[in-house]
Amino acid sequence: MKEIMAVIRMNKMNQTKKALADAGIPAFVAREGYGRGKGLVNQAVLDGAAAGNEEAIALLGTKGRLYPKRIISIVVPDNQVKEAVDALISVNKTGQAGDGKIFVLPVSDSVRVRTGEAGEAAIV
């Protein structure tokens, strides 16, 4: 089993839910988060500042600003990892900075609280 943790744009959540469901992965957990990538300045802010936008100019002084994101956690059997990752990429890739990150982590066990099922039986 693997956990797939994806950090995506807030406005991509509905498309992501649909893509995962279409890939046969309807169950996941989502939460709000804040973060930033390795770039210190958003290109849109630089463009706005170059155009004379006062709000953009003011933002240039806020290095390390955190942006709202959505964090999704999915646990799948090993044979569904590629499908899940492909579904996430298909709707979240815009080619622009801030598209997000996907992490694939090992999961040693799982237990369904309601029934006591363990292992892959608890996630399928």
Coordinates of C-alpha atoms in Angstrom, one line a residue:
M1 CA 0.0 0.0 0.0
K2 CA 1.1 3.6 -0.6
E3 CA -0.1 7.0 0.6
I4 CA -0.2 9.6 -2.1
M5 CA 0.0 13.1 -0.7
A6 CA -0.7 15.9 -3.2
V7 CA -0.5 19.6 -2.7
I8 CA -2.7 21.3 -5.3
R9 CA -4.3 24.7 -6.1
M10 CA -7.5 25.4 -4.2
N11 CA -9.4 26.0 -7.4
K12 CA -8.6 22.6 -8.7
M13 CA -10.3 20.6 -6.0
N14 CA -13.6 19.8 -7.8
Q15 CA -11.8 18.7 -11.0
T16 CA -9.5 16.6 -8.8
K17 CA -12.4 14.9 -7.1
K18 CA -13.9 14.0 -10.4
A19 CA -10.7 12.7 -11.9
L20 CA -10.0 10.5 -8.9
A21 CA -13.5 9.1 -8.9
D22 CA -13.3 8.5 -12.7
A23 CA -10.0 6.6 -12.0
G24 CA -11.8 4.4 -9.5
I25 CA -10.4 6.2 -6.4
P26 CA -13.4 7.8 -4.7
A27 CA -12.0 7.8 -1.1
F28 CA -9.5 10.4 0.1
V29 CA -8.9 13.1 2.8
A30 CA -8.5 16.7 2.0
R31 CA -7.5 19.6 4.2
E32 CA -6.5 23.3 3.7
G33 CA -2.9 24.3 3.9
Y34 CA -0.6 27.1 3.2
G35 CA 2.8 27.0 1.5
R36 CA 5.1 28.2 -1.2
G37 CA 7.6 26.8 -3.6
K38 CA 11.2 27.5 -3.9
G39 CA 10.7 30.7 -5.9
L40 CA 10.6 33.8 -3.7
V41 CA 8.5 36.0 -6.0
N42 CA 5.4 35.2 -8.0
Q43 CA 5.8 36.1 -11.7
A44 CA 2.4 37.6 -11.8
V45 CA 3.4 40.0 -9.0
L46 CA 6.5 41.0 -10.9
D47 CA 4.5 41.6 -14.1
G48 CA 2.0 43.7 -12.0
A49 CA 4.8 45.7 -10.5
A50 CA 6.3 46.3 -13.9
A51 CA 3.0 47.6 -15.1
G52 CA 2.8 50.1 -12.1
N53 CA 0.2 48.3 -10.0
E54 CA 0.7 49.6 -6.5
E55 CA -0.6 46.4 -4.8
A56 CA 1.9 44.3 -6.7
I57 CA 4.7 46.7 -5.8
A58 CA 3.7 46.4 -2.1
L59 CA 3.8 42.6 -2.4
L60 CA 7.4 42.6 -3.6
G61 CA 8.5 43.3 -0.1
T62 CA 6.7 40.2 1.4
K63 CA 9.3 37.5 0.7
G64 CA 8.2 34.1 1.9
R65 CA 4.5 34.8 1.6
L66 CA 2.4 31.6 2.0
Y67 CA -0.3 30.8 -0.5
P68 CA -3.5 28.8 0.2
K69 CA -3.3 25.2 -1.0
R70 CA -5.3 22.0 -0.7
I71 CA -3.6 18.9 0.6
I72 CA -5.0 15.6 -0.4
S73 CA -4.1 12.2 1.1
I74 CA -5.0 9.0 -0.6
V75 CA -4.1 5.4 0.4
V76 CA -4.2 2.9 -2.4
P77 CA -2.9 -0.6 -3.2
D78 CA 0.4 -0.6 -5.0
N79 CA -1.2 -1.4 -8.3
Q80 CA -3.3 1.8 -8.2
V81 CA -0.5 4.3 -7.6
K82 CA 0.1 5.1 -11.3
E83 CA -3.6 5.6 -11.9
A84 CA -3.9 8.0 -9.0
V85 CA -0.8 10.0 -9.8
D86 CA -1.8 10.2 -13.5
A87 CA -5.3 11.4 -12.5
L88 CA -3.8 14.1 -10.2
I89 CA -1.4 15.3 -12.9
S90 CA -4.1 15.3 -15.6
V91 CA -6.2 18.0 -13.9
N92 CA -3.6 19.9 -11.9
K93 CA -0.8 20.5 -14.5
T94 CA -1.1 24.0 -16.0
G95 CA 2.6 24.4 -16.8
Q96 CA 2.8 27.4 -14.4
A97 CA 4.7 27.7 -11.1
G98 CA 2.4 26.6 -8.2
D99 CA 0.9 23.5 -9.9
G100 CA 1.8 21.6 -6.8
K101 CA 3.7 18.5 -5.7
I102 CA 2.9 14.8 -5.3
F103 CA 4.6 12.5 -2.8
V104 CA 4.3 8.7 -2.7
L105 CA 5.0 7.2 0.7
P106 CA 4.9 3.6 1.9
V107 CA 2.1 2.5 4.3
S108 CA 2.8 -0.5 6.5
D109 CA -0.8 -1.2 7.5
S110 CA -4.3 0.1 7.7
V111 CA -7.4 -0.9 9.8
R112 CA -11.0 -0.1 9.0
V113 CA -12.4 1.1 12.4
R114 CA -16.0 0.0 11.7
T115 CA -15.2 -3.7 10.8
G116 CA -11.7 -4.3 12.0
E117 CA -10.5 -5.3 8.5
A118 CA -6.8 -4.9 8.2
G119 CA -4.3 -4.4 5.4
E120 CA -5.5 -3.8 1.8
A121 CA -9.0 -5.1 2.8
A122 CA -9.4 -2.0 4.8
I123 CA -8.9 0.4 1.8
V124 CA -10.7 -1.4 -1.0

